[in-house]
Coordinates of C-alpha atoms in Angstrom, one line a residue:
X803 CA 33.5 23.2 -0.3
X804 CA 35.8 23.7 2.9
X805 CA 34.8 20.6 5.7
X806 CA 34.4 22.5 9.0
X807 CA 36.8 22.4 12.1
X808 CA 35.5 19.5 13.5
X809 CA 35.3 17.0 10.3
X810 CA 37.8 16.8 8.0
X811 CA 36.9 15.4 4.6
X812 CA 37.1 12.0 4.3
X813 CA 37.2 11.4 8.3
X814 CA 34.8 9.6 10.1
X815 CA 33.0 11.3 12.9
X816 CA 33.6 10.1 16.4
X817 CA 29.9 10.7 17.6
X818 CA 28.0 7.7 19.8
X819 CA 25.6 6.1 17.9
X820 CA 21.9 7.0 18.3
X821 CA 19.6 4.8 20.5
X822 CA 17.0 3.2 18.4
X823 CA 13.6 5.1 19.7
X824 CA 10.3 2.5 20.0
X825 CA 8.0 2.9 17.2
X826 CA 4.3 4.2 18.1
X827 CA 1.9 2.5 16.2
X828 CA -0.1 5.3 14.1
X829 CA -3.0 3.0 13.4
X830 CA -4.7 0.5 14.9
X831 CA -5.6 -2.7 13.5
X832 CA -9.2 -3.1 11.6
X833 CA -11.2 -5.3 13.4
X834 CA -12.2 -8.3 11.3
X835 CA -16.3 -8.1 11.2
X836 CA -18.3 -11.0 9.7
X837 CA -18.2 -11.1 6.0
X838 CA -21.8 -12.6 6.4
X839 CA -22.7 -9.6 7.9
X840 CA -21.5 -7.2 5.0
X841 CA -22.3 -8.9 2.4
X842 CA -26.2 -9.0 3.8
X843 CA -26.1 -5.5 4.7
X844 CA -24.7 -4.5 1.0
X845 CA -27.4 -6.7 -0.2
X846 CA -30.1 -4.6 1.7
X847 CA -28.8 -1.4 0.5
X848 CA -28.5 -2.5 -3.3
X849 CA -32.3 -3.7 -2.7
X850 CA -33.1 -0.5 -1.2
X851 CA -31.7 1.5 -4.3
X852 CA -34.8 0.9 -6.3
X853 CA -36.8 1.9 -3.6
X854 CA -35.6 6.0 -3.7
X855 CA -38.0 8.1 -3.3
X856 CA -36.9 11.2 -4.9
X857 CA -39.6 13.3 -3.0
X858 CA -38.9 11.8 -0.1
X859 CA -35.7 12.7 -0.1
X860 CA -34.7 15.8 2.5
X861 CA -31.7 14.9 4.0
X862 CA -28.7 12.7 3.1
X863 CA -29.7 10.2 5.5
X864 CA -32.9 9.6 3.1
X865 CA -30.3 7.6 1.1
X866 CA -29.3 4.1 1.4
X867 CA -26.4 5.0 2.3
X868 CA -23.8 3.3 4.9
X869 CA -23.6 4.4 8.4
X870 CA -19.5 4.8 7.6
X871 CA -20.7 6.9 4.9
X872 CA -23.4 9.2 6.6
X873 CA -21.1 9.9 9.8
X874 CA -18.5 11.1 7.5
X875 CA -21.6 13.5 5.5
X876 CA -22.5 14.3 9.3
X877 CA -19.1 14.6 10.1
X878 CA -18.4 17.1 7.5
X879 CA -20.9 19.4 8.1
X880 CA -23.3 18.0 5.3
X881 CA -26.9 17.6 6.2
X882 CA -28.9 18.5 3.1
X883 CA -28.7 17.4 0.1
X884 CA -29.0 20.2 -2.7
X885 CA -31.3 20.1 -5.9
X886 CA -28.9 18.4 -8.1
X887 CA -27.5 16.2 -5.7
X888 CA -31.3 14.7 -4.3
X889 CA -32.0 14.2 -8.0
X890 CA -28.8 12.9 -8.9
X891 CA -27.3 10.4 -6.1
X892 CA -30.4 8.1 -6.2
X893 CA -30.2 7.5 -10.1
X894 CA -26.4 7.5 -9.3
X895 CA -26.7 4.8 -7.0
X896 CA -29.0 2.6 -9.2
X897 CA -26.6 2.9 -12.0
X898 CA -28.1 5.3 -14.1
X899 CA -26.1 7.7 -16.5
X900 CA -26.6 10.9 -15.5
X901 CA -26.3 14.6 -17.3
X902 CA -27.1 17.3 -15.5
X903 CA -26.3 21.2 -15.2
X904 CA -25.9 23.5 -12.3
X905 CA -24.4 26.8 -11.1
X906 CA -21.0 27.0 -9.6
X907 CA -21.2 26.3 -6.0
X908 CA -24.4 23.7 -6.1
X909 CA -22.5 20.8 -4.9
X910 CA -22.3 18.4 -8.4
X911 CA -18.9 17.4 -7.2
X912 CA -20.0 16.0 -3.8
X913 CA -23.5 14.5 -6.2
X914 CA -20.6 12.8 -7.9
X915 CA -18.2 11.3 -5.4
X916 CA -21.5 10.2 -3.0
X917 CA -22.1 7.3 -4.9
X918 CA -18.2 6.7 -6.6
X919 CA -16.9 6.4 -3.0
X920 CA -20.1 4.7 -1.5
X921 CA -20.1 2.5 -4.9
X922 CA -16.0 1.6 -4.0
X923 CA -16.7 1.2 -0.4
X924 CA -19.0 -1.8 -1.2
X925 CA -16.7 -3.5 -3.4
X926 CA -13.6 -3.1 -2.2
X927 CA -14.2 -5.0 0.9

């Protein structure tokens, strides 16, 4: 490979060096909440799972669910829970196996992650 006109292989260039630019913090740092205070509200929501009332049930926020959780539901556009999803977060979230079937499009994968993410949310902090 020929080395262009203005560096010659094996040369050094003469350029200035670079001034170091600040860094911008992307994130902002959690706020430290009261472990007392999630640990009692995680309490009150694994009481509340045996409490689901399937009929009940018309929109996500039906579920003992946590607000970080519902505002990202909201957030996404998600209001209603479908057939397989009402009949299959609740059980999910009480720790039931569950098998169920459903046309292409009905939403299993969202009745799936619900309670995984919800379920890793909880113990994971």
């Amino acid at each position: 490979m020929a080395a262009s006109s203005d560096t010659r292989v094996g040369e050094k260039n003469n350029f200035s060096p670079r001034k170091k630019k600040a860094k911008v913090k992307l994130f902002k740092k959690k706020q430290v909440r009261s472990s007392v205070d999630e640990k009692e509200t995680i309490k009150l929501l694994q009481e509340a799972y045996d409490n689901i009332d399937l009929s009940k049930v018309k929109q996500f926020k039906d579920f003992p669910l946590s607000r970080k959780t519902l505002r990202g539901l909201e957030e996404s556009g998600y209001v209603t829970p479908t057939e397989i999803q009402r009949e299959s977060i609740g059980l999910a979230l009480k720790g039931r196996d569950i098998l169920g079937a459903a046309k292409t499009g009905s939403g299993k994968t969202l009745a799936f992650l619900i309670p995984v993410l919800y379920i890793m949310e909880m113990f994971l902090r």
